[in-house]
């Protein structure tokens, strides 16, 4: 089933107030059997009132019940575009099983309907594309849906939020700004009315959610970018420090292809090692990323970051001493 071709059949038949089979074959440059299959698909799959007028020897398009004009669905894709959308759907559904399916499944069903005879290839996508997730924390579907609604409808939310480090629960009224999927986990960027500042909240730490009728406050794009993107990772804040990291020759080939920060600066050193400079505000996440490279990275500056990494390595080494 070719969607573009069916669209042409409807357009030609309607514009000419009827069209012969031969005219369709000539116009579309296909065989009679192909045209017949497309007409059957128009009638059976999309409910198109297309019929053959024997007296005029033409295919004509009538009206729907109630005299309404038949229209094909307004969004049209070719097969490759549909496969791309189905692949995206497959990847999104892997973010957390069950979290997005209620919203994505109707779209998937619609796209597969449009593919028609090529549905077997669509089913193959799930076997041919694999996304492996690791260490993602589960989020309650109900809370995710409520927060998505609040973000899109620009409504404030009252929520219970658990600080796991302190094992402390607080009630927060927030103006949600955007949902963020970062390193396998969902975060909510919001204005916290309790702290009176921008904050990021982990969705897995949210214990209860109540939507309100209050209108959420807005924060400009520039203010958001300065707060959430200036620093390194999710530990936001205006970057006021610069980390200088030196990676070994063995690891340099890999790190040189990575983007740690939008404003990073890098260069190759004469000995084949690789130097990377990244701005940051708080060092929590940066320390974790440095530690995962073990002896293949050295913090050159600032001194406090170098010492913090050294302390962590010494503490780890004591466990195995």
C-alpha atoms as a PDB file:
ATOM      1  CA  UNK A   1       0.000   0.000   0.000  1.00  0.00           C
ATOM      2  CA  UNK A   2       1.477   3.326  -1.108  1.00  0.00           C
ATOM      3  CA  UNK A   3       0.092   6.279   0.814  1.00  0.00           C
ATOM      4  CA  UNK A   4       1.190   8.933  -1.644  1.00  0.00           C
ATOM      5  CA  UNK A   5      -0.358   7.004  -4.524  1.00  0.00           C
ATOM      6  CA  UNK A   6      -3.708   6.665  -2.717  1.00  0.00           C
ATOM      7  CA  UNK A   7      -3.681  10.368  -2.025  1.00  0.00           C
ATOM      8  CA  UNK A   8      -3.231  10.958  -5.761  1.00  0.00           C
ATOM      9  CA  UNK A   9      -6.117   8.611  -6.607  1.00  0.00           C
ATOM     10  CA  UNK A  10      -8.468  10.608  -4.386  1.00  0.00           C
ATOM     11  CA  UNK A  11      -7.222  13.922  -5.763  1.00  0.00           C
ATOM     12  CA  UNK A  12      -7.506  12.856  -9.415  1.00  0.00           C
ATOM     13  CA  UNK A  13     -10.933  11.264  -9.056  1.00  0.00           C
ATOM     14  CA  UNK A  14     -12.309  14.277  -7.205  1.00  0.00           C
ATOM     15  CA  UNK A  15     -10.746  16.913  -9.482  1.00  0.00           C
ATOM     16  CA  UNK A  16     -12.041  15.231 -12.661  1.00  0.00           C
ATOM     17  CA  UNK A  17     -15.398  14.192 -11.175  1.00  0.00           C
ATOM     18  CA  UNK A  18     -14.470  10.594 -11.999  1.00  0.00           C
ATOM     19  CA  UNK A  19     -11.543   8.824 -13.589  1.00  0.00           C
ATOM     20  CA  UNK A  20     -11.099   5.695 -15.704  1.00  0.00           C
ATOM     21  CA  UNK A  21      -8.892   2.799 -14.710  1.00  0.00           C
ATOM     22  CA  UNK A  22      -6.659   3.406 -17.712  1.00  0.00           C
ATOM     23  CA  UNK A  23      -6.218   7.060 -16.768  1.00  0.00           C
ATOM     24  CA  UNK A  24      -5.168   6.073 -13.245  1.00  0.00           C
ATOM     25  CA  UNK A  25      -2.724   3.496 -14.593  1.00  0.00           C
ATOM     26  CA  UNK A  26      -1.192   6.070 -16.946  1.00  0.00           C
ATOM     27  CA  UNK A  27      -1.095   8.850 -14.343  1.00  0.00           C
ATOM     28  CA  UNK A  28       0.398   6.703 -11.595  1.00  0.00           C
ATOM     29  CA  UNK A  29       2.544   4.538 -13.896  1.00  0.00           C
ATOM     30  CA  UNK A  30       1.470   1.293 -12.236  1.00  0.00           C
ATOM     31  CA  UNK A  31      -0.426  -1.851 -13.224  1.00  0.00           C
ATOM     32  CA  UNK A  32      -4.172  -2.435 -12.997  1.00  0.00           C
ATOM     33  CA  UNK A  33      -3.741  -4.858 -10.081  1.00  0.00           C
ATOM     34  CA  UNK A  34      -1.812  -2.224  -8.132  1.00  0.00           C
ATOM     35  CA  UNK A  35      -4.511   0.395  -8.660  1.00  0.00           C
ATOM     36  CA  UNK A  36      -7.175  -2.117  -7.591  1.00  0.00           C
ATOM     37  CA  UNK A  37      -5.269  -2.891  -4.388  1.00  0.00           C
ATOM     38  CA  UNK A  38      -4.984   0.806  -3.591  1.00  0.00           C
ATOM     39  CA  UNK A  39      -8.686   1.360  -4.214  1.00  0.00           C
ATOM     40  CA  UNK A  40      -9.550  -1.599  -1.979  1.00  0.00           C
ATOM     41  CA  UNK A  41      -7.323  -0.170   0.747  1.00  0.00           C
ATOM     42  CA  UNK A  42      -8.958   3.255   0.417  1.00  0.00           C
ATOM     43  CA  UNK A  43     -12.373   1.709   0.782  1.00  0.00           C
ATOM     44  CA  UNK A  44     -11.642  -0.932   3.438  1.00  0.00           C
ATOM     45  CA  UNK A  45      -9.023   0.781   5.605  1.00  0.00           C
ATOM     46  CA  UNK A  46     -10.017   4.418   5.360  1.00  0.00           C
ATOM     47  CA  UNK A  47     -13.729   4.208   4.605  1.00  0.00           C
ATOM     48  CA  UNK A  48     -13.436   6.113   1.356  1.00  0.00           C
ATOM     49  CA  UNK A  49     -16.790   6.102  -0.583  1.00  0.00           C
ATOM     50  CA  UNK A  50     -15.095   5.286  -3.894  1.00  0.00           C
ATOM     51  CA  UNK A  51     -17.253   3.267  -6.308  1.00  0.00           C
ATOM     52  CA  UNK A  52     -17.186   2.214  -9.946  1.00  0.00           C
ATOM     53  CA  UNK A  53     -19.833   3.886 -12.115  1.00  0.00           C
ATOM     54  CA  UNK A  54     -20.517   1.322 -14.828  1.00  0.00           C
ATOM     55  CA  UNK A  55     -22.527   3.734 -16.983  1.00  0.00           C
ATOM     56  CA  UNK A  56     -19.683   6.244 -17.113  1.00  0.00           C
ATOM     57  CA  UNK A  57     -16.947   3.557 -16.881  1.00  0.00           C
ATOM     58  CA  UNK A  58     -15.256   5.627 -14.173  1.00  0.00           C
ATOM     59  CA  UNK A  59     -14.252   5.508 -10.538  1.00  0.00           C
ATOM     60  CA  UNK A  60     -16.037   8.220  -8.590  1.00  0.00           C
ATOM     61  CA  UNK A  61     -15.935   9.389  -4.984  1.00  0.00           C
ATOM     62  CA  UNK A  62     -19.261   9.978  -3.311  1.00  0.00           C
ATOM     63  CA  UNK A  63     -20.085  11.564   0.032  1.00  0.00           C
ATOM     64  CA  UNK A  64     -20.131  10.090   3.518  1.00  0.00           C
ATOM     65  CA  UNK A  65     -23.240   9.604   5.624  1.00  0.00           C
ATOM     66  CA  UNK A  66     -24.774  12.958   6.406  1.00  0.00           C
ATOM     67  CA  UNK A  67     -23.395  14.419   3.201  1.00  0.00           C
ATOM     68  CA  UNK A  68     -19.920  15.003   4.610  1.00  0.00           C
ATOM     69  CA  UNK A  69     -16.963  15.202   2.260  1.00  0.00           C
ATOM     70  CA  UNK A  70     -14.452  12.372   2.599  1.00  0.00           C
ATOM     71  CA  UNK A  71     -10.942  13.424   3.538  1.00  0.00           C
ATOM     72  CA  UNK A  72      -7.896  11.288   4.059  1.00  0.00           C
ATOM     73  CA  UNK A  73      -6.113  11.725   7.422  1.00  0.00           C
ATOM     74  CA  UNK A  74      -4.351  15.057   7.450  1.00  0.00           C
ATOM     75  CA  UNK A  75      -0.877  13.706   8.280  1.00  0.00           C
ATOM     76  CA  UNK A  76       0.889  11.756   5.537  1.00  0.00           C
ATOM     77  CA  UNK A  77       4.212   9.972   5.558  1.00  0.00           C
ATOM     78  CA  UNK A  78       6.047   7.786   3.111  1.00  0.00           C
ATOM     79  CA  UNK A  79       7.132   4.307   4.186  1.00  0.00           C
ATOM     80  CA  UNK A  80      10.648   5.297   5.261  1.00  0.00           C
ATOM     81  CA  UNK A  81       9.269   8.116   7.412  1.00  0.00           C
ATOM     82  CA  UNK A  82       6.810   5.727   9.072  1.00  0.00           C
ATOM     83  CA  UNK A  83       9.609   3.232   9.785  1.00  0.00           C
ATOM     84  CA  UNK A  84      11.628   6.064  11.354  1.00  0.00           C
ATOM     85  CA  UNK A  85       8.680   7.069  13.552  1.00  0.00           C
ATOM     86  CA  UNK A  86       8.098   3.473  14.617  1.00  0.00           C
ATOM     87  CA  UNK A  87      11.787   3.141  15.463  1.00  0.00           C
ATOM     88  CA  UNK A  88      11.550   6.286  17.595  1.00  0.00           C
ATOM     89  CA  UNK A  89       8.456   4.874  19.282  1.00  0.00           C
ATOM     90  CA  UNK A  90      10.322   1.650  20.023  1.00  0.00           C
ATOM     91  CA  UNK A  91      13.204   3.570  21.581  1.00  0.00           C
ATOM     92  CA  UNK A  92      10.888   5.761  23.667  1.00  0.00           C
ATOM     93  CA  UNK A  93       8.952   2.777  24.965  1.00  0.00           C
ATOM     94  CA  UNK A  94      12.237   1.391  26.272  1.00  0.00           C
ATOM     95  CA  UNK A  95      12.841   4.395  28.510  1.00  0.00           C
ATOM     96  CA  UNK A  96      10.767   2.699  31.189  1.00  0.00           C
ATOM     97  CA  UNK A  97       8.422  -0.167  30.333  1.00  0.00           C
ATOM     98  CA  UNK A  98       4.810   0.807  30.938  1.00  0.00           C
ATOM     99  CA  UNK A  99       5.480   4.521  31.447  1.00  0.00           C
ATOM    100  CA  UNK A 100       4.697   5.859  27.961  1.00  0.00           C
ATOM    101  CA  UNK A 101       2.828   2.944  26.369  1.00  0.00           C
ATOM    102  CA  UNK A 102      -0.703   4.311  27.027  1.00  0.00           C
ATOM    103  CA  UNK A 103       0.215   7.402  25.017  1.00  0.00           C
ATOM    104  CA  UNK A 104       2.404   5.821  22.329  1.00  0.00           C
ATOM    105  CA  UNK A 105       0.361   2.713  21.513  1.00  0.00           C
ATOM    106  CA  UNK A 106      -2.440   4.584  19.658  1.00  0.00           C
ATOM    107  CA  UNK A 107       0.176   6.289  17.484  1.00  0.00           C
ATOM    108  CA  UNK A 108       1.885   2.960  16.822  1.00  0.00           C
ATOM    109  CA  UNK A 109      -1.423   1.348  15.803  1.00  0.00           C
ATOM    110  CA  UNK A 110      -2.167   4.246  13.440  1.00  0.00           C
ATOM    111  CA  UNK A 111       1.244   4.087  11.808  1.00  0.00           C
ATOM    112  CA  UNK A 112       1.029   0.328  11.324  1.00  0.00           C
ATOM    113  CA  UNK A 113      -2.391   0.774   9.724  1.00  0.00           C
ATOM    114  CA  UNK A 114      -0.898   3.212   7.232  1.00  0.00           C
ATOM    115  CA  UNK A 115       1.835   0.740   6.314  1.00  0.00           C
ATOM    116  CA  UNK A 116      -0.681  -1.913   5.336  1.00  0.00           C
ATOM    117  CA  UNK A 117       1.126  -4.682   3.423  1.00  0.00           C
ATOM    118  CA  UNK A 118       4.462  -3.653   4.878  1.00  0.00           C
ATOM    119  CA  UNK A 119       3.339  -4.333   8.439  1.00  0.00           C
ATOM    120  CA  UNK A 120       5.703  -7.317   8.683  1.00  0.00           C
ATOM    121  CA  UNK A 121       8.654  -4.958   8.307  1.00  0.00           C
ATOM    122  CA  UNK A 122       7.199  -2.719  11.021  1.00  0.00           C
ATOM    123  CA  UNK A 123       6.938  -5.667  13.413  1.00  0.00           C
ATOM    124  CA  UNK A 124      10.584  -6.432  12.661  1.00  0.00           C
ATOM    125  CA  UNK A 125      11.697  -3.086  14.092  1.00  0.00           C
ATOM    126  CA  UNK A 126      11.370  -4.339  17.661  1.00  0.00           C
ATOM    127  CA  UNK A 127      13.746  -7.204  16.834  1.00  0.00           C
ATOM    128  CA  UNK A 128      16.259  -5.117  14.888  1.00  0.00           C
ATOM    129  CA  UNK A 129      16.651  -2.120  17.213  1.00  0.00           C
ATOM    130  CA  UNK A 130      17.670  -2.680  20.814  1.00  0.00           C
ATOM    131  CA  UNK A 131      18.156  -0.076  23.508  1.00  0.00           C
ATOM    132  CA  UNK A 132      19.785  -1.355  26.696  1.00  0.00           C
ATOM    133  CA  UNK A 133      19.091   0.599  29.872  1.00  0.00           C
ATOM    134  CA  UNK A 134      20.990   0.407  33.113  1.00  0.00           C
ATOM    135  CA  UNK A 135      20.252   1.581  36.648  1.00  0.00           C
ATOM    136  CA  UNK A 136      17.198   3.644  35.802  1.00  0.00           C
ATOM    137  CA  UNK A 137      14.966   4.255  38.822  1.00  0.00           C
ATOM    138  CA  UNK A 138      11.274   3.476  38.401  1.00  0.00           C
ATOM    139  CA  UNK A 139       8.696   6.265  38.327  1.00  0.00           C
ATOM    140  CA  UNK A 140       5.015   5.840  39.136  1.00  0.00           C
ATOM    141  CA  UNK A 141       2.996   6.165  35.927  1.00  0.00           C
ATOM    142  CA  UNK A 142       0.259   8.139  37.698  1.00  0.00           C
ATOM    143  CA  UNK A 143       2.701  10.789  38.935  1.00  0.00           C
ATOM    144  CA  UNK A 144       4.384  11.003  35.536  1.00  0.00           C
ATOM    145  CA  UNK A 145       1.035  11.626  33.822  1.00  0.00           C
ATOM    146  CA  UNK A 146      -0.019  14.225  36.411  1.00  0.00           C
ATOM    147  CA  UNK A 147       3.258  16.119  36.117  1.00  0.00           C
ATOM    148  CA  UNK A 148       3.144  15.985  32.316  1.00  0.00           C
ATOM    149  CA  UNK A 149      -0.350  17.488  32.453  1.00  0.00           C
ATOM    150  CA  UNK A 150       0.822  20.198  34.852  1.00  0.00           C
ATOM    151  CA  UNK A 151       3.816  21.064  32.652  1.00  0.00           C
ATOM    152  CA  UNK A 152       1.718  21.356  29.489  1.00  0.00           C
ATOM    153  CA  UNK A 153      -1.278  23.103  31.068  1.00  0.00           C
ATOM    154  CA  UNK A 154       0.976  25.425  33.100  1.00  0.00           C
ATOM    155  CA  UNK A 155      -0.542  24.607  36.492  1.00  0.00           C
ATOM    156  CA  UNK A 156       1.122  24.552  39.907  1.00  0.00           C
ATOM    157  CA  UNK A 157       1.576  21.295  41.788  1.00  0.00           C
ATOM    158  CA  UNK A 158       1.694  20.447  45.482  1.00  0.00           C
ATOM    159  CA  UNK A 159       3.856  17.390  46.078  1.00  0.00           C
ATOM    160  CA  UNK A 160       5.525  15.381  48.787  1.00  0.00           C
ATOM    161  CA  UNK A 161       9.262  15.154  48.142  1.00  0.00           C
ATOM    162  CA  UNK A 162      11.669  12.756  49.842  1.00  0.00           C
ATOM    163  CA  UNK A 163      15.248  13.792  50.511  1.00  0.00           C
ATOM    164  CA  UNK A 164      16.864  10.357  50.671  1.00  0.00           C
ATOM    165  CA  UNK A 165      20.172  11.614  52.075  1.00  0.00           C
ATOM    166  CA  UNK A 166      18.399  13.067  55.107  1.00  0.00           C
ATOM    167  CA  UNK A 167      15.451  10.647  55.010  1.00  0.00           C
ATOM    168  CA  UNK A 168      13.266  13.743  55.251  1.00  0.00           C
ATOM    169  CA  UNK A 169       9.915  14.447  53.605  1.00  0.00           C
ATOM    170  CA  UNK A 170       8.838  17.982  52.729  1.00  0.00           C
ATOM    171  CA  UNK A 171       5.720  19.361  51.096  1.00  0.00           C
ATOM    172  CA  UNK A 172       6.496  21.603  48.137  1.00  0.00           C
ATOM    173  CA  UNK A 173       4.394  23.845  45.962  1.00  0.00           C
ATOM    174  CA  UNK A 174       6.097  24.146  42.611  1.00  0.00           C
ATOM    175  CA  UNK A 175       5.604  25.669  39.194  1.00  0.00           C
ATOM    176  CA  UNK A 176       6.730  22.861  36.835  1.00  0.00           C
ATOM    177  CA  UNK A 177       8.739  24.053  33.850  1.00  0.00           C
ATOM    178  CA  UNK A 178       9.888  20.971  31.950  1.00  0.00           C
ATOM    179  CA  UNK A 179      10.476  17.226  32.212  1.00  0.00           C
ATOM    180  CA  UNK A 180      14.017  16.023  31.623  1.00  0.00           C
ATOM    181  CA  UNK A 181      15.249  12.482  30.947  1.00  0.00           C
ATOM    182  CA  UNK A 182      18.876  12.422  31.999  1.00  0.00           C
ATOM    183  CA  UNK A 183      21.171   9.430  32.411  1.00  0.00           C
ATOM    184  CA  UNK A 184      18.336   6.901  32.593  1.00  0.00           C
ATOM    185  CA  UNK A 185      16.244   8.916  35.057  1.00  0.00           C
ATOM    186  CA  UNK A 186      13.439  11.459  34.945  1.00  0.00           C
ATOM    187  CA  UNK A 187      13.819  14.912  36.469  1.00  0.00           C
ATOM    188  CA  UNK A 188      11.474  17.860  36.785  1.00  0.00           C
ATOM    189  CA  UNK A 189      12.860  21.376  36.432  1.00  0.00           C
ATOM    190  CA  UNK A 190      10.623  23.701  38.409  1.00  0.00           C
ATOM    191  CA  UNK A 191      10.345  26.891  40.433  1.00  0.00           C
ATOM    192  CA  UNK A 192      10.097  25.881  44.088  1.00  0.00           C
ATOM    193  CA  UNK A 193       7.815  28.265  45.973  1.00  0.00           C
ATOM    194  CA  UNK A 194       9.082  26.901  49.305  1.00  0.00           C
ATOM    195  CA  UNK A 195      12.739  27.690  48.582  1.00  0.00           C
ATOM    196  CA  UNK A 196      11.887  30.559  46.212  1.00  0.00           C
ATOM    197  CA  UNK A 197      14.370  29.396  43.579  1.00  0.00           C
ATOM    198  CA  UNK A 198      14.830  27.091  40.605  1.00  0.00           C
ATOM    199  CA  UNK A 199      15.252  23.433  41.520  1.00  0.00           C
ATOM    200  CA  UNK A 200      15.480  20.008  39.846  1.00  0.00           C
ATOM    201  CA  UNK A 201      13.431  17.214  41.398  1.00  0.00           C
ATOM    202  CA  UNK A 202      13.953  13.490  40.801  1.00  0.00           C
ATOM    203  CA  UNK A 203      10.593  11.978  39.852  1.00  0.00           C
ATOM    204  CA  UNK A 204      11.387   8.752  41.700  1.00  0.00           C
ATOM    205  CA  UNK A 205      11.645  10.760  44.954  1.00  0.00           C
ATOM    206  CA  UNK A 206       8.178  12.278  44.553  1.00  0.00           C
ATOM    207  CA  UNK A 207       5.806  10.542  46.961  1.00  0.00           C
ATOM    208  CA  UNK A 208       2.486  12.233  46.137  1.00  0.00           C
ATOM    209  CA  UNK A 209       1.174  14.735  43.606  1.00  0.00           C
ATOM    210  CA  UNK A 210      -1.792  17.096  43.705  1.00  0.00           C
ATOM    211  CA  UNK A 211      -2.635  19.348  40.761  1.00  0.00           C
ATOM    212  CA  UNK A 212      -3.948  22.797  41.629  1.00  0.00           C
ATOM    213  CA  UNK A 213      -5.886  25.446  39.713  1.00  0.00           C
ATOM    214  CA  UNK A 214      -3.172  28.033  40.309  1.00  0.00           C
ATOM    215  CA  UNK A 215      -1.324  29.224  37.230  1.00  0.00           C
ATOM    216  CA  UNK A 216       2.352  28.288  37.188  1.00  0.00           C
ATOM    217  CA  UNK A 217       4.837  31.118  37.021  1.00  0.00           C
ATOM    218  CA  UNK A 218       7.026  31.366  33.932  1.00  0.00           C
ATOM    219  CA  UNK A 219      10.809  31.531  33.840  1.00  0.00           C
ATOM    220  CA  UNK A 220      12.503  32.882  30.738  1.00  0.00           C
ATOM    221  CA  UNK A 221      14.633  30.661  28.510  1.00  0.00           C
ATOM    222  CA  UNK A 222      17.759  32.687  29.255  1.00  0.00           C
ATOM    223  CA  UNK A 223      17.294  32.358  33.008  1.00  0.00           C
ATOM    224  CA  UNK A 224      16.701  28.608  32.635  1.00  0.00           C
ATOM    225  CA  UNK A 225      19.781  28.186  30.460  1.00  0.00           C
ATOM    226  CA  UNK A 226      21.977  30.164  32.845  1.00  0.00           C
ATOM    227  CA  UNK A 227      20.828  28.133  35.842  1.00  0.00           C
ATOM    228  CA  UNK A 228      20.556  24.612  34.421  1.00  0.00           C
ATOM    229  CA  UNK A 229      23.081  24.592  31.573  1.00  0.00           C
ATOM    230  CA  UNK A 230      25.880  26.813  32.801  1.00  0.00           C
ATOM    231  CA  UNK A 231      27.152  24.281  35.322  1.00  0.00           C
ATOM    232  CA  UNK A 232      28.115  20.659  34.826  1.00  0.00           C
ATOM    233  CA  UNK A 233      25.429  17.973  34.731  1.00  0.00           C
ATOM    234  CA  UNK A 234      22.226  18.237  36.726  1.00  0.00           C
ATOM    235  CA  UNK A 235      23.776  20.011  39.712  1.00  0.00           C
ATOM    236  CA  UNK A 236      22.751  23.402  38.447  1.00  0.00           C
ATOM    237  CA  UNK A 237      23.933  26.860  39.244  1.00  0.00           C
ATOM    238  CA  UNK A 238      25.989  29.444  37.468  1.00  0.00           C
ATOM    239  CA  UNK A 239      29.378  27.950  36.657  1.00  0.00           C
ATOM    240  CA  UNK A 240      32.131  29.688  38.615  1.00  0.00           C
ATOM    241  CA  UNK A 241      34.914  27.098  38.405  1.00  0.00           C
ATOM    242  CA  UNK A 242      36.802  25.383  35.604  1.00  0.00           C
ATOM    243  CA  UNK A 243      37.960  21.765  35.794  1.00  0.00           C
ATOM    244  CA  UNK A 244      41.060  20.857  33.800  1.00  0.00           C
ATOM    245  CA  UNK A 245      41.354  17.116  33.177  1.00  0.00           C
ATOM    246  CA  UNK A 246      44.150  15.176  31.501  1.00  0.00           C
ATOM    247  CA  UNK A 247      43.304  11.794  29.960  1.00  0.00           C
ATOM    248  CA  UNK A 248      45.859   9.127  29.157  1.00  0.00           C
ATOM    249  CA  UNK A 249      46.875   8.358  25.586  1.00  0.00           C
ATOM    250  CA  UNK A 250      44.992   5.052  25.785  1.00  0.00           C
ATOM    251  CA  UNK A 251      41.726   6.701  26.818  1.00  0.00           C
ATOM    252  CA  UNK A 252      42.134   9.910  24.770  1.00  0.00           C
ATOM    253  CA  UNK A 253      40.766   8.381  21.560  1.00  0.00           C
ATOM    254  CA  UNK A 254      37.439   7.711  23.300  1.00  0.00           C
ATOM    255  CA  UNK A 255      37.081  10.857  25.407  1.00  0.00           C
ATOM    256  CA  UNK A 256      37.878  13.093  22.441  1.00  0.00           C
ATOM    257  CA  UNK A 257      34.571  11.950  20.897  1.00  0.00           C
ATOM    258  CA  UNK A 258      32.535  12.724  24.029  1.00  0.00           C
ATOM    259  CA  UNK A 259      30.764  15.951  24.861  1.00  0.00           C
ATOM    260  CA  UNK A 260      30.882  16.650  28.580  1.00  0.00           C
ATOM    261  CA  UNK A 261      29.634  20.242  28.364  1.00  0.00           C
ATOM    262  CA  UNK A 262      28.364  22.614  25.692  1.00  0.00           C
ATOM    263  CA  UNK A 263      31.190  25.056  26.481  1.00  0.00           C
ATOM    264  CA  UNK A 264      34.001  22.578  26.941  1.00  0.00           C
ATOM    265  CA  UNK A 265      37.472  23.348  25.575  1.00  0.00           C
ATOM    266  CA  UNK A 266      39.884  20.615  24.604  1.00  0.00           C
ATOM    267  CA  UNK A 267      43.289  20.029  23.046  1.00  0.00           C
ATOM    268  CA  UNK A 268      45.700  17.237  22.246  1.00  0.00           C
ATOM    269  CA  UNK A 269      49.012  17.293  24.145  1.00  0.00           C
ATOM    270  CA  UNK A 270      52.393  16.432  22.675  1.00  0.00           C
ATOM    271  CA  UNK A 271      52.597  13.075  24.476  1.00  0.00           C
ATOM    272  CA  UNK A 272      49.310  11.928  22.886  1.00  0.00           C
ATOM    273  CA  UNK A 273      47.218  12.601  25.974  1.00  0.00           C
ATOM    274  CA  UNK A 274      44.075  14.687  25.852  1.00  0.00           C
ATOM    275  CA  UNK A 275      43.213  17.760  27.946  1.00  0.00           C
ATOM    276  CA  UNK A 276      39.598  18.668  28.610  1.00  0.00           C
ATOM    277  CA  UNK A 277      38.308  21.802  30.342  1.00  0.00           C
ATOM    278  CA  UNK A 278      34.733  21.936  31.619  1.00  0.00           C
ATOM    279  CA  UNK A 279      32.979  24.675  33.614  1.00  0.00           C
ATOM    280  CA  UNK A 280      31.105  23.622  36.736  1.00  0.00           C
ATOM    281  CA  UNK A 281      29.368  24.912  39.833  1.00  0.00           C
ATOM    282  CA  UNK A 282      28.980  21.920  42.162  1.00  0.00           C
ATOM    283  CA  UNK A 283      31.350  18.998  41.807  1.00  0.00           C
ATOM    284  CA  UNK A 284      29.140  16.015  42.840  1.00  0.00           C
ATOM    285  CA  UNK A 285      28.535  14.652  39.372  1.00  0.00           C
ATOM    286  CA  UNK A 286      31.881  15.725  37.963  1.00  0.00           C
ATOM    287  CA  UNK A 287      33.714  13.756  40.662  1.00  0.00           C
ATOM    288  CA  UNK A 288      31.698  10.627  39.816  1.00  0.00           C
ATOM    289  CA  UNK A 289      32.514  10.977  36.120  1.00  0.00           C
ATOM    290  CA  UNK A 290      36.210  11.478  36.815  1.00  0.00           C
ATOM    291  CA  UNK A 291      36.334   8.454  39.128  1.00  0.00           C
ATOM    292  CA  UNK A 292      34.956   6.098  36.501  1.00  0.00           C
ATOM    293  CA  UNK A 293      38.116   6.619  34.423  1.00  0.00           C
ATOM    294  CA  UNK A 294      40.375   5.492  37.270  1.00  0.00           C
ATOM    295  CA  UNK A 295      44.068   5.860  36.482  1.00  0.00           C
ATOM    296  CA  UNK A 296      43.359   7.067  32.941  1.00  0.00           C
ATOM    297  CA  UNK A 297      42.572  10.598  34.107  1.00  0.00           C
ATOM    298  CA  UNK A 298      44.278  13.208  36.270  1.00  0.00           C
ATOM    299  CA  UNK A 299      42.659  16.369  37.645  1.00  0.00           C
ATOM    300  CA  UNK A 300      45.129  19.190  36.970  1.00  0.00           C
ATOM    301  CA  UNK A 301      43.026  21.943  38.529  1.00  0.00           C
ATOM    302  CA  UNK A 302      41.452  23.405  40.573  1.00  0.00           C
ATOM    303  CA  UNK A 303      43.285  22.139  43.690  1.00  0.00           C
ATOM    304  CA  UNK A 304      40.081  21.512  45.668  1.00  0.00           C
ATOM    305  CA  UNK A 305      38.667  19.248  42.947  1.00  0.00           C
ATOM    306  CA  UNK A 306      41.977  17.397  42.665  1.00  0.00           C
ATOM    307  CA  UNK A 307      42.004  16.833  46.438  1.00  0.00           C
ATOM    308  CA  UNK A 308      38.385  15.669  46.498  1.00  0.00           C
ATOM    309  CA  UNK A 309      39.044  13.061  43.814  1.00  0.00           C
ATOM    310  CA  UNK A 310      42.224  11.960  45.594  1.00  0.00           C
ATOM    311  CA  UNK A 311      40.319  11.534  48.876  1.00  0.00           C
ATOM    312  CA  UNK A 312      37.685   9.402  47.167  1.00  0.00           C
ATOM    313  CA  UNK A 313      40.319   7.181  45.548  1.00  0.00           C
ATOM    314  CA  UNK A 314      42.166   6.732  48.849  1.00  0.00           C
ATOM    315  CA  UNK A 315      38.933   5.845  50.654  1.00  0.00           C
ATOM    316  CA  UNK A 316      38.101   3.276  47.975  1.00  0.00           C
ATOM    317  CA  UNK A 317      41.631   1.824  48.081  1.00  0.00           C
ATOM    318  CA  UNK A 318      41.368   1.290  51.875  1.00  0.00           C
ATOM    319  CA  UNK A 319      38.379  -1.019  51.330  1.00  0.00           C
ATOM    320  CA  UNK A 320      40.542  -3.335  49.215  1.00  0.00           C
ATOM    321  CA  UNK A 321      43.770  -2.943  51.229  1.00  0.00           C
END
